Amino acid sequence: MFDSIPAEPSSSTADANNEVKRYRTIWISDLHLGTPGCQAEKLLEFLRLTESDHLYLIGDIIDGWALKRRFYWPQAHNDVVQKILRKSRKGTFVTYIAGNHDEAARHFLGVAFGGIVIEDEVVHITERGERLLILHGDRFDGVIQCAKWLAYLGDIAYETLLKVNVWFNWARRRIGLPYWSLSQYLKHKVKNAVSYIGAFEEALAREAKSRGLDGVVCGHIHQPEIRMINGVKYCNDGDWVESLSALVETMDGELKLIHWVEESKPAAIPQLPVIKAPNLPAPQLKPAAVE
């Protein structure tokens, strides 16, 4: 289930088949609830099999842009919301950082709903004493700030690309090939996209450094990453549309990326067809001779 973190002893709260892993802090973002691209079932698995003292939802949790175009809200998306609320009731300190797709939440900064506090940004202090700036990151996106209409157009194009990706990967599965993300491939191959990502990461690192902080945790660009930029720890927790990733802080303060990968689950054993034996006459046994 977790592709880079070894298994730990099972917890009393684990279900029959899996183990619950506990962390000091978990960061997730870009769930895009309200869109067909949201991997809500896999997210529910992740939420069910992890516990933490702190849970940060750092933007684009509910996709208001998409819901304005077309209402889409299946039961699994409602289950995700209920699961997060349940975690808050059971003692997890949940902070909701507003993003650009759920920017309406910025009208309620400082307000708590169901124990979940809404903020624009916060500073998190790790167990090791590192001070991290926590924000979605859209304020450092030039397209969002200067040409919002272009961001809306890009969002529609991205949603279309995800639909194409579904059919593309359906065809790959039919011929026995694993999942492959077309949009992630284009991000890495298109020069302008690579330059945009690099500029975004450097801008966030500069902001954290200018405030005298040790690092920054963000989302927004759907690109999970942990790396040092000019002495600042830059962390992006990815998304739950394609990357299916989260950033976690272990109980001793180490930061790690978790990738929830379908390929790590055991494949179903194929069922062989049942071949019936032909109806043959029963053999005739002769009685043994008596000596």
PDB file of C-alpha atoms in Angstrom:
ATOM      1  CA  MET A   1       0.000   0.000   0.000  1.00  0.00           C
ATOM      2  CA  PHE A   2       2.791   2.399   0.866  1.00  0.00           C
ATOM      3  CA  ASP A   3       5.506   2.172  -1.728  1.00  0.00           C
ATOM      4  CA  SER A   4       8.444   3.597   0.210  1.00  0.00           C
ATOM      5  CA  ILE A   5       7.798   3.099   3.937  1.00  0.00           C
ATOM      6  CA  PRO A   6       8.326  -0.259   5.662  1.00  0.00           C
ATOM      7  CA  ALA A   7       5.515  -1.896   7.554  1.00  0.00           C
ATOM      8  CA  GLU A   8       5.166  -1.378  11.286  1.00  0.00           C
ATOM      9  CA  PRO A   9       3.543  -3.556  13.983  1.00  0.00           C
ATOM     10  CA  SER A  10      -0.209  -3.679  13.617  1.00  0.00           C
ATOM     11  CA  SER A  11      -2.403  -1.289  15.565  1.00  0.00           C
ATOM     12  CA  SER A  12      -5.455  -2.230  17.592  1.00  0.00           C
ATOM     13  CA  THR A  13      -7.467   0.021  15.278  1.00  0.00           C
ATOM     14  CA  ALA A  14      -6.364  -1.787  12.142  1.00  0.00           C
ATOM     15  CA  ASP A  15      -8.917  -3.631  10.098  1.00  0.00           C
ATOM     16  CA  ALA A  16      -8.721  -7.309   9.336  1.00  0.00           C
ATOM     17  CA  ASN A  17      -6.447  -6.999   6.298  1.00  0.00           C
ATOM     18  CA  ASN A  18      -4.355  -3.832   6.792  1.00  0.00           C
ATOM     19  CA  GLU A  19      -2.367  -1.976   9.413  1.00  0.00           C
ATOM     20  CA  VAL A  20      -3.033   1.566  10.566  1.00  0.00           C
ATOM     21  CA  LYS A  21       0.059   3.782  10.473  1.00  0.00           C
ATOM     22  CA  ARG A  22       0.401   6.705  12.858  1.00  0.00           C
ATOM     23  CA  TYR A  23       2.139   9.988  12.079  1.00  0.00           C
ATOM     24  CA  ARG A  24       2.619  13.227  13.931  1.00  0.00           C
ATOM     25  CA  THR A  25       1.359  15.246  10.928  1.00  0.00           C
ATOM     26  CA  ILE A  26      -0.231  14.589   7.546  1.00  0.00           C
ATOM     27  CA  TRP A  27      -0.598  17.077   4.696  1.00  0.00           C
ATOM     28  CA  ILE A  28      -2.925  16.462   1.741  1.00  0.00           C
ATOM     29  CA  SER A  29      -4.212  18.850  -0.903  1.00  0.00           C
ATOM     30  CA  ASP A  30      -5.845  19.092  -4.318  1.00  0.00           C
ATOM     31  CA  LEU A  31      -8.463  16.440  -3.629  1.00  0.00           C
ATOM     32  CA  HIS A  32     -10.815  18.168  -6.105  1.00  0.00           C
ATOM     33  CA  LEU A  33     -13.944  16.724  -4.549  1.00  0.00           C
ATOM     34  CA  GLY A  34     -16.823  17.423  -6.906  1.00  0.00           C
ATOM     35  CA  THR A  35     -14.993  16.287 -10.041  1.00  0.00           C
ATOM     36  CA  PRO A  36     -14.888  12.884 -11.779  1.00  0.00           C
ATOM     37  CA  GLY A  37     -11.083  13.007 -11.570  1.00  0.00           C
ATOM     38  CA  CYS A  38     -11.005  12.813  -7.769  1.00  0.00           C
ATOM     39  CA  GLN A  39      -9.764   9.393  -6.619  1.00  0.00           C
ATOM     40  CA  ALA A  40     -12.127   9.383  -3.630  1.00  0.00           C
ATOM     41  CA  GLU A  41     -12.112   5.618  -3.012  1.00  0.00           C
ATOM     42  CA  LYS A  42      -8.325   5.480  -2.788  1.00  0.00           C
ATOM     43  CA  LEU A  43      -8.319   8.587  -0.602  1.00  0.00           C
ATOM     44  CA  LEU A  44     -10.773   6.888   1.761  1.00  0.00           C
ATOM     45  CA  GLU A  45      -8.410   3.920   2.026  1.00  0.00           C
ATOM     46  CA  PHE A  46      -5.571   6.272   2.891  1.00  0.00           C
ATOM     47  CA  LEU A  47      -7.617   8.119   5.520  1.00  0.00           C
ATOM     48  CA  ARG A  48      -8.819   4.854   7.033  1.00  0.00           C
ATOM     49  CA  LEU A  49      -5.317   3.395   7.307  1.00  0.00           C
ATOM     50  CA  THR A  50      -3.560   6.464   8.727  1.00  0.00           C
ATOM     51  CA  GLU A  51      -3.873   8.452  11.946  1.00  0.00           C
ATOM     52  CA  SER A  52      -2.153  11.676  12.977  1.00  0.00           C
ATOM     53  CA  ASP A  53      -2.093  14.364  15.640  1.00  0.00           C
ATOM     54  CA  HIS A  54      -2.349  17.084  12.976  1.00  0.00           C
ATOM     55  CA  LEU A  55      -4.060  16.935   9.570  1.00  0.00           C
ATOM     56  CA  TYR A  56      -3.608  19.820   7.133  1.00  0.00           C
ATOM     57  CA  LEU A  57      -5.929  20.141   4.134  1.00  0.00           C
ATOM     58  CA  ILE A  58      -3.968  22.631   2.063  1.00  0.00           C
ATOM     59  CA  GLY A  59      -6.311  23.811  -0.625  1.00  0.00           C
ATOM     60  CA  ASP A  60      -8.477  22.726  -3.559  1.00  0.00           C
ATOM     61  CA  ILE A  61     -10.258  20.258  -1.318  1.00  0.00           C
ATOM     62  CA  ILE A  62     -13.699  20.958  -2.836  1.00  0.00           C
ATOM     63  CA  ASP A  63     -13.563  22.094  -6.465  1.00  0.00           C
ATOM     64  CA  GLY A  64     -15.923  25.066  -6.584  1.00  0.00           C
ATOM     65  CA  TRP A  65     -14.907  25.910 -10.147  1.00  0.00           C
ATOM     66  CA  ALA A  66     -16.044  22.516 -11.442  1.00  0.00           C
ATOM     67  CA  LEU A  67     -19.218  22.465  -9.345  1.00  0.00           C
ATOM     68  CA  LYS A  68     -20.267  25.790 -10.873  1.00  0.00           C
ATOM     69  CA  ARG A  69     -19.989  24.263 -14.339  1.00  0.00           C
ATOM     70  CA  ARG A  70     -21.705  20.964 -13.483  1.00  0.00           C
ATOM     71  CA  PHE A  71     -22.839  19.491 -10.177  1.00  0.00           C
ATOM     72  CA  TYR A  72     -21.126  16.190  -9.460  1.00  0.00           C
ATOM     73  CA  TRP A  73     -21.116  14.735  -5.962  1.00  0.00           C
ATOM     74  CA  PRO A  74     -21.171  10.917  -5.617  1.00  0.00           C
ATOM     75  CA  GLN A  75     -21.441   9.132  -2.275  1.00  0.00           C
ATOM     76  CA  ALA A  76     -17.687   8.472  -2.081  1.00  0.00           C
ATOM     77  CA  HIS A  77     -17.012  12.237  -2.025  1.00  0.00           C
ATOM     78  CA  ASN A  78     -19.478  12.653   0.813  1.00  0.00           C
ATOM     79  CA  ASP A  79     -17.769   9.764   2.629  1.00  0.00           C
ATOM     80  CA  VAL A  80     -14.419  11.589   2.425  1.00  0.00           C
ATOM     81  CA  VAL A  81     -15.928  14.671   4.088  1.00  0.00           C
ATOM     82  CA  GLN A  82     -17.538  12.536   6.794  1.00  0.00           C
ATOM     83  CA  LYS A  83     -14.272  10.695   7.428  1.00  0.00           C
ATOM     84  CA  ILE A  84     -12.360  13.944   7.912  1.00  0.00           C
ATOM     85  CA  LEU A  85     -15.053  15.276  10.271  1.00  0.00           C
ATOM     86  CA  ARG A  86     -14.886  12.010  12.223  1.00  0.00           C
ATOM     87  CA  LYS A  87     -11.116  12.372  12.603  1.00  0.00           C
ATOM     88  CA  SER A  88     -11.640  15.879  13.991  1.00  0.00           C
ATOM     89  CA  ARG A  89     -14.206  14.616  16.506  1.00  0.00           C
ATOM     90  CA  LYS A  90     -11.809  11.882  17.637  1.00  0.00           C
ATOM     91  CA  GLY A  91      -9.027  14.337  18.472  1.00  0.00           C
ATOM     92  CA  THR A  92      -7.075  15.049  15.278  1.00  0.00           C
ATOM     93  CA  PHE A  93      -6.376  18.779  14.965  1.00  0.00           C
ATOM     94  CA  VAL A  94      -7.582  19.548  11.416  1.00  0.00           C
ATOM     95  CA  THR A  95      -6.664  22.787   9.624  1.00  0.00           C
ATOM     96  CA  TYR A  96      -8.233  23.738   6.290  1.00  0.00           C
ATOM     97  CA  ILE A  97      -6.066  26.036   4.154  1.00  0.00           C
ATOM     98  CA  ALA A  98      -8.083  27.665   1.358  1.00  0.00           C
ATOM     99  CA  GLY A  99      -6.943  27.298  -2.264  1.00  0.00           C
ATOM    100  CA  ASN A 100      -7.999  28.825  -5.561  1.00  0.00           C
ATOM    101  CA  HIS A 101     -10.609  26.200  -6.460  1.00  0.00           C
ATOM    102  CA  ASP A 102     -12.190  26.573  -3.005  1.00  0.00           C
ATOM    103  CA  GLU A 103     -11.440  30.289  -2.634  1.00  0.00           C
ATOM    104  CA  ALA A 104     -14.913  30.913  -1.144  1.00  0.00           C
ATOM    105  CA  ALA A 105     -13.507  29.468   2.090  1.00  0.00           C
ATOM    106  CA  ARG A 106     -11.355  32.599   2.422  1.00  0.00           C
ATOM    107  CA  HIS A 107     -14.488  34.460   3.510  1.00  0.00           C
ATOM    108  CA  PHE A 108     -14.436  32.387   6.712  1.00  0.00           C
ATOM    109  CA  LEU A 109     -10.804  32.654   7.830  1.00  0.00           C
ATOM    110  CA  GLY A 110     -10.400  31.924  11.529  1.00  0.00           C
ATOM    111  CA  VAL A 111     -13.815  30.236  11.747  1.00  0.00           C
ATOM    112  CA  ALA A 112     -14.146  26.598  12.837  1.00  0.00           C
ATOM    113  CA  PHE A 113     -16.692  24.253  11.243  1.00  0.00           C
ATOM    114  CA  GLY A 114     -17.093  20.871  12.908  1.00  0.00           C
ATOM    115  CA  GLY A 115     -13.840  21.490  14.752  1.00  0.00           C
ATOM    116  CA  ILE A 116     -11.969  22.229  11.486  1.00  0.00           C
ATOM    117  CA  VAL A 117     -10.294  25.646  11.484  1.00  0.00           C
ATOM    118  CA  ILE A 118     -10.124  27.570   8.189  1.00  0.00           C
ATOM    119  CA  GLU A 119      -6.957  29.593   7.543  1.00  0.00           C
ATOM    120  CA  ASP A 120      -5.160  31.240   4.642  1.00  0.00           C
ATOM    121  CA  GLU A 121      -1.730  30.151   5.874  1.00  0.00           C
ATOM    122  CA  VAL A 122      -0.123  28.936   9.108  1.00  0.00           C
ATOM    123  CA  VAL A 123       3.333  28.057  10.473  1.00  0.00           C
ATOM    124  CA  HIS A 124       3.853  24.481  11.598  1.00  0.00           C
ATOM    125  CA  ILE A 125       6.672  23.502  13.971  1.00  0.00           C
ATOM    126  CA  THR A 126       7.923  19.950  13.545  1.00  0.00           C
ATOM    127  CA  GLU A 127       9.122  17.645  16.327  1.00  0.00           C
ATOM    128  CA  ARG A 128      12.685  18.581  15.307  1.00  0.00           C
ATOM    129  CA  GLY A 129      11.948  22.291  15.665  1.00  0.00           C
ATOM    130  CA  GLU A 130      11.756  23.140  11.950  1.00  0.00           C
ATOM    131  CA  ARG A 131       9.380  26.014  11.232  1.00  0.00           C
ATOM    132  CA  LEU A 132       7.384  25.413   8.030  1.00  0.00           C
ATOM    133  CA  LEU A 133       5.150  27.838   6.166  1.00  0.00           C
ATOM    134  CA  ILE A 134       1.905  26.035   5.212  1.00  0.00           C
ATOM    135  CA  LEU A 135      -0.151  27.479   2.327  1.00  0.00           C
ATOM    136  CA  HIS A 136      -1.785  26.346  -0.900  1.00  0.00           C
ATOM    137  CA  GLY A 137       0.524  28.315  -3.190  1.00  0.00           C
ATOM    138  CA  ASP A 138      -1.867  29.888  -5.718  1.00  0.00           C
ATOM    139  CA  ARG A 139      -0.786  33.392  -4.636  1.00  0.00           C
ATOM    140  CA  PHE A 140       2.598  32.632  -6.203  1.00  0.00           C
ATOM    141  CA  ASP A 141       1.083  31.523  -9.507  1.00  0.00           C
ATOM    142  CA  GLY A 142       1.356  34.350 -12.035  1.00  0.00           C
ATOM    143  CA  VAL A 143      -1.474  32.950 -14.163  1.00  0.00           C
ATOM    144  CA  ILE A 144      -3.891  32.911 -11.204  1.00  0.00           C
ATOM    145  CA  GLN A 145      -2.953  36.428 -10.140  1.00  0.00           C
ATOM    146  CA  CYS A 146      -2.695  38.136 -13.534  1.00  0.00           C
ATOM    147  CA  ALA A 147      -4.948  36.214 -15.926  1.00  0.00           C
ATOM    148  CA  LYS A 148      -7.592  34.310 -14.016  1.00  0.00           C
ATOM    149  CA  TRP A 149      -9.600  33.693 -17.191  1.00  0.00           C
ATOM    150  CA  LEU A 150      -6.608  31.780 -18.534  1.00  0.00           C
ATOM    151  CA  ALA A 151      -6.546  29.691 -15.358  1.00  0.00           C
ATOM    152  CA  TYR A 152     -10.231  28.798 -15.878  1.00  0.00           C
ATOM    153  CA  LEU A 153      -9.489  27.839 -19.479  1.00  0.00           C
ATOM    154  CA  GLY A 154      -6.512  25.746 -18.381  1.00  0.00           C
ATOM    155  CA  ASP A 155      -8.680  24.013 -15.787  1.00  0.00           C
ATOM    156  CA  ILE A 156     -11.202  22.991 -18.454  1.00  0.00           C
ATOM    157  CA  ALA A 157      -8.370  21.739 -20.680  1.00  0.00           C
ATOM    158  CA  TYR A 158      -6.911  19.746 -17.774  1.00  0.00           C
ATOM    159  CA  GLU A 159     -10.295  18.181 -17.021  1.00  0.00           C
ATOM    160  CA  THR A 160     -10.616  17.173 -20.680  1.00  0.00           C
ATOM    161  CA  LEU A 161      -7.126  15.686 -20.621  1.00  0.00           C
ATOM    162  CA  LEU A 162      -8.056  13.604 -17.562  1.00  0.00           C
ATOM    163  CA  LYS A 163     -11.057  12.186 -19.428  1.00  0.00           C
ATOM    164  CA  VAL A 164      -8.812  11.269 -22.360  1.00  0.00           C
ATOM    165  CA  ASN A 165      -6.399   9.718 -19.868  1.00  0.00           C
ATOM    166  CA  VAL A 166      -9.141   7.421 -18.519  1.00  0.00           C
ATOM    167  CA  TRP A 167      -9.810   5.922 -21.954  1.00  0.00           C
ATOM    168  CA  PHE A 168      -6.111   5.807 -22.750  1.00  0.00           C
ATOM    169  CA  ASN A 169      -5.361   3.779 -19.611  1.00  0.00           C
ATOM    170  CA  TRP A 170      -8.392   1.561 -20.180  1.00  0.00           C
ATOM    171  CA  ALA A 171      -6.795   0.570 -23.487  1.00  0.00           C
ATOM    172  CA  ARG A 172      -3.428   0.015 -21.761  1.00  0.00           C
ATOM    173  CA  ARG A 173      -5.006  -2.293 -19.167  1.00  0.00           C
ATOM    174  CA  ARG A 174      -6.639  -4.309 -21.948  1.00  0.00           C
ATOM    175  CA  ILE A 175      -3.196  -5.176 -23.314  1.00  0.00           C
ATOM    176  CA  GLY A 176      -1.653  -5.772 -19.893  1.00  0.00           C
ATOM    177  CA  LEU A 177       0.208  -2.459 -19.446  1.00  0.00           C
ATOM    178  CA  PRO A 178       0.281  -0.504 -16.115  1.00  0.00           C
ATOM    179  CA  TYR A 179      -1.214   2.948 -15.455  1.00  0.00           C
ATOM    180  CA  TRP A 180       0.580   5.816 -17.175  1.00  0.00           C
ATOM    181  CA  SER A 181      -0.274   9.495 -16.687  1.00  0.00           C
ATOM    182  CA  LEU A 182      -0.502  11.451 -19.922  1.00  0.00           C
ATOM    183  CA  SER A 183      -0.764  14.812 -18.166  1.00  0.00           C
ATOM    184  CA  GLN A 184       2.241  14.111 -15.916  1.00  0.00           C
ATOM    185  CA  TYR A 185       4.230  13.125 -19.012  1.00  0.00           C
ATOM    186  CA  LEU A 186       3.327  16.378 -20.746  1.00  0.00           C
ATOM    187  CA  LYS A 187       4.300  18.385 -17.660  1.00  0.00           C
ATOM    188  CA  HIS A 188       7.767  16.861 -17.716  1.00  0.00           C
ATOM    189  CA  LYS A 189       8.246  17.109 -21.469  1.00  0.00           C
ATOM    190  CA  VAL A 190       6.849  20.547 -22.304  1.00  0.00           C
ATOM    191  CA  LYS A 191       9.599  23.091 -21.695  1.00  0.00           C
ATOM    192  CA  ASN A 192       7.268  25.893 -20.602  1.00  0.00           C
ATOM    193  CA  ALA A 193       5.559  23.629 -18.058  1.00  0.00           C
ATOM    194  CA  VAL A 194       8.923  22.599 -16.585  1.00  0.00           C
ATOM    195  CA  SER A 195       9.996  26.258 -16.355  1.00  0.00           C
ATOM    196  CA  TYR A 196       6.686  27.184 -14.718  1.00  0.00           C
ATOM    197  CA  ILE A 197       7.052  24.488 -12.060  1.00  0.00           C
ATOM    198  CA  GLY A 198      10.645  25.506 -11.322  1.00  0.00           C
ATOM    199  CA  ALA A 199       9.711  29.197 -11.001  1.00  0.00           C
ATOM    200  CA  PHE A 200       6.811  28.330  -8.691  1.00  0.00           C
ATOM    201  CA  GLU A 201       8.988  26.225  -6.404  1.00  0.00           C
ATOM    202  CA  GLU A 202      11.697  28.901  -6.201  1.00  0.00           C
ATOM    203  CA  ALA A 203       9.128  31.627  -5.437  1.00  0.00           C
ATOM    204  CA  LEU A 204       7.711  29.635  -2.515  1.00  0.00           C
ATOM    205  CA  ALA A 205      11.205  28.934  -1.171  1.00  0.00           C
ATOM    206  CA  ARG A 206      12.106  32.638  -1.370  1.00  0.00           C
ATOM    207  CA  GLU A 207       8.964  33.566   0.540  1.00  0.00           C
ATOM    208  CA  ALA A 208       9.751  31.139   3.358  1.00  0.00           C
ATOM    209  CA  LYS A 209      13.356  32.339   3.495  1.00  0.00           C
ATOM    210  CA  SER A 210      12.297  35.999   3.614  1.00  0.00           C
ATOM    211  CA  ARG A 211      10.247  35.203   6.729  1.00  0.00           C
ATOM    212  CA  GLY A 212      13.138  33.442   8.415  1.00  0.00           C
ATOM    213  CA  LEU A 213      11.462  30.036   8.191  1.00  0.00           C
ATOM    214  CA  ASP A 214      13.101  26.676   7.562  1.00  0.00           C
ATOM    215  CA  GLY A 215      10.778  25.431   4.869  1.00  0.00           C
ATOM    216  CA  VAL A 216       7.451  25.562   3.061  1.00  0.00           C
ATOM    217  CA  VAL A 217       4.686  23.026   2.424  1.00  0.00           C
ATOM    218  CA  CYS A 218       2.264  23.660  -0.433  1.00  0.00           C
ATOM    219  CA  GLY A 219       0.124  22.037  -3.113  1.00  0.00           C
ATOM    220  CA  HIS A 220      -1.481  23.638  -6.187  1.00  0.00           C
ATOM    221  CA  ILE A 221       0.732  22.308  -9.011  1.00  0.00           C
ATOM    222  CA  HIS A 222       0.023  18.582  -8.475  1.00  0.00           C
ATOM    223  CA  GLN A 223       3.742  17.823  -8.376  1.00  0.00           C
ATOM    224  CA  PRO A 224       4.877  15.957  -5.217  1.00  0.00           C
ATOM    225  CA  GLU A 225       8.398  16.946  -4.188  1.00  0.00           C
ATOM    226  CA  ILE A 226      10.789  17.316  -1.280  1.00  0.00           C
ATOM    227  CA  ARG A 227      14.022  19.147  -2.043  1.00  0.00           C
ATOM    228  CA  MET A 228      16.291  21.884  -0.764  1.00  0.00           C
ATOM    229  CA  ILE A 229      16.180  25.227  -2.602  1.00  0.00           C
ATOM    230  CA  ASN A 230      18.763  27.792  -1.492  1.00  0.00           C
ATOM    231  CA  GLY A 231      18.858  26.409   2.026  1.00  0.00           C
ATOM    232  CA  VAL A 232      15.064  26.134   2.343  1.00  0.00           C
ATOM    233  CA  LYS A 233      13.176  22.831   2.468  1.00  0.00           C
ATOM    234  CA  TYR A 234      10.528  22.900  -0.266  1.00  0.00           C
ATOM    235  CA  CYS A 235       7.741  20.318   0.113  1.00  0.00           C
ATOM    236  CA  ASN A 236       4.768  19.740  -2.166  1.00  0.00           C
ATOM    237  CA  ASP A 237       2.270  17.070  -1.129  1.00  0.00           C
ATOM    238  CA  GLY A 238       0.993  16.417  -4.673  1.00  0.00           C
ATOM    239  CA  ASP A 239      -2.680  15.643  -5.329  1.00  0.00           C
ATOM    240  CA  TRP A 240      -5.430  12.999  -5.234  1.00  0.00           C
ATOM    241  CA  VAL A 241      -6.291  13.136  -8.922  1.00  0.00           C
ATOM    242  CA  GLU A 242      -3.179  11.517 -10.394  1.00  0.00           C
ATOM    243  CA  SER A 243      -0.223  11.502  -7.981  1.00  0.00           C
ATOM    244  CA  LEU A 244      -2.255  10.039  -5.065  1.00  0.00           C
ATOM    245  CA  SER A 245       0.328  11.369  -2.652  1.00  0.00           C
ATOM    246  CA  ALA A 246       0.634  12.908   0.798  1.00  0.00           C
ATOM    247  CA  LEU A 247       3.378  14.483   2.872  1.00  0.00           C
ATOM    248  CA  VAL A 248       3.822  13.082   6.379  1.00  0.00           C
ATOM    249  CA  GLU A 249       5.859  13.927   9.452  1.00  0.00           C
ATOM    250  CA  THR A 250       6.913  10.864  11.399  1.00  0.00           C
ATOM    251  CA  MET A 251       6.733  10.856  15.190  1.00  0.00           C
ATOM    252  CA  ASP A 252      10.409  11.841  15.369  1.00  0.00           C
ATOM    253  CA  GLY A 253       9.964  14.790  12.973  1.00  0.00           C
ATOM    254  CA  GLU A 254      11.185  13.372   9.651  1.00  0.00           C
ATOM    255  CA  LEU A 255       9.306  14.532   6.528  1.00  0.00           C
ATOM    256  CA  LYS A 256       8.424  11.900   3.896  1.00  0.00           C
ATOM    257  CA  LEU A 257       6.298  11.612   0.791  1.00  0.00           C
ATOM    258  CA  ILE A 258       3.827   8.755   0.587  1.00  0.00           C
ATOM    259  CA  HIS A 259       2.579   7.524  -2.794  1.00  0.00           C
ATOM    260  CA  TRP A 260      -0.575   5.438  -2.663  1.00  0.00           C
ATOM    261  CA  VAL A 261      -0.035   3.010  -5.520  1.00  0.00           C
ATOM    262  CA  GLU A 262      -2.574   0.572  -6.872  1.00  0.00           C
ATOM    263  CA  GLU A 263       0.178  -1.633  -8.279  1.00  0.00           C
ATOM    264  CA  SER A 264       1.343  -2.566  -4.762  1.00  0.00           C
ATOM    265  CA  LYS A 265      -1.909  -4.389  -4.046  1.00  0.00           C
ATOM    266  CA  PRO A 266      -1.937  -8.132  -4.756  1.00  0.00           C
ATOM    267  CA  ALA A 267      -3.472  -8.943  -8.112  1.00  0.00           C
ATOM    268  CA  ALA A 268      -6.550 -11.103  -8.228  1.00  0.00           C
ATOM    269  CA  ILE A 269      -5.872 -14.755  -9.017  1.00  0.00           C
ATOM    270  CA  PRO A 270      -7.385 -15.584 -12.418  1.00  0.00           C
ATOM    271  CA  GLN A 271     -10.123 -18.193 -12.343  1.00  0.00           C
ATOM    272  CA  LEU A 272      -9.530 -21.125 -14.682  1.00  0.00           C
ATOM    273  CA  PRO A 273     -12.538 -22.566 -16.508  1.00  0.00           C
ATOM    274  CA  VAL A 274     -14.056 -25.683 -14.973  1.00  0.00           C
ATOM    275  CA  ILE A 275     -13.753 -28.673 -17.285  1.00  0.00           C
ATOM    276  CA  LYS A 276     -16.331 -31.393 -16.647  1.00  0.00           C
ATOM    277  CA  ALA A 277     -15.251 -34.994 -17.010  1.00  0.00           C
ATOM    278  CA  PRO A 278     -17.135 -36.981 -19.659  1.00  0.00           C
ATOM    279  CA  ASN A 279     -19.821 -39.372 -18.443  1.00  0.00           C
ATOM    280  CA  LEU A 280     -17.994 -42.749 -18.680  1.00  0.00           C
ATOM    281  CA  PRO A 281     -19.533 -46.041 -17.605  1.00  0.00           C
ATOM    282  CA  ALA A 282     -18.454 -47.269 -14.192  1.00  0.00           C
ATOM    283  CA  PRO A 283     -15.775 -49.986 -14.358  1.00  0.00           C
ATOM    284  CA  GLN A 284     -17.005 -53.538 -13.754  1.00  0.00           C
ATOM    285  CA  LEU A 285     -15.004 -55.170 -10.959  1.00  0.00           C
ATOM    286  CA  LYS A 286     -14.747 -58.950 -10.797  1.00  0.00           C
ATOM    287  CA  PRO A 287     -14.866 -60.626  -7.361  1.00  0.00           C
ATOM    288  CA  ALA A 288     -11.531 -61.910  -6.155  1.00  0.00           C
ATOM    289  CA  ALA A 289     -10.978 -65.637  -6.512  1.00  0.00           C
ATOM    290  CA  VAL A 290     -11.185 -67.616  -3.284  1.00  0.00           C
ATOM    291  CA  GLU A 291      -8.222 -69.938  -2.755  1.00  0.00           C
TER     292      GLU A 291
END
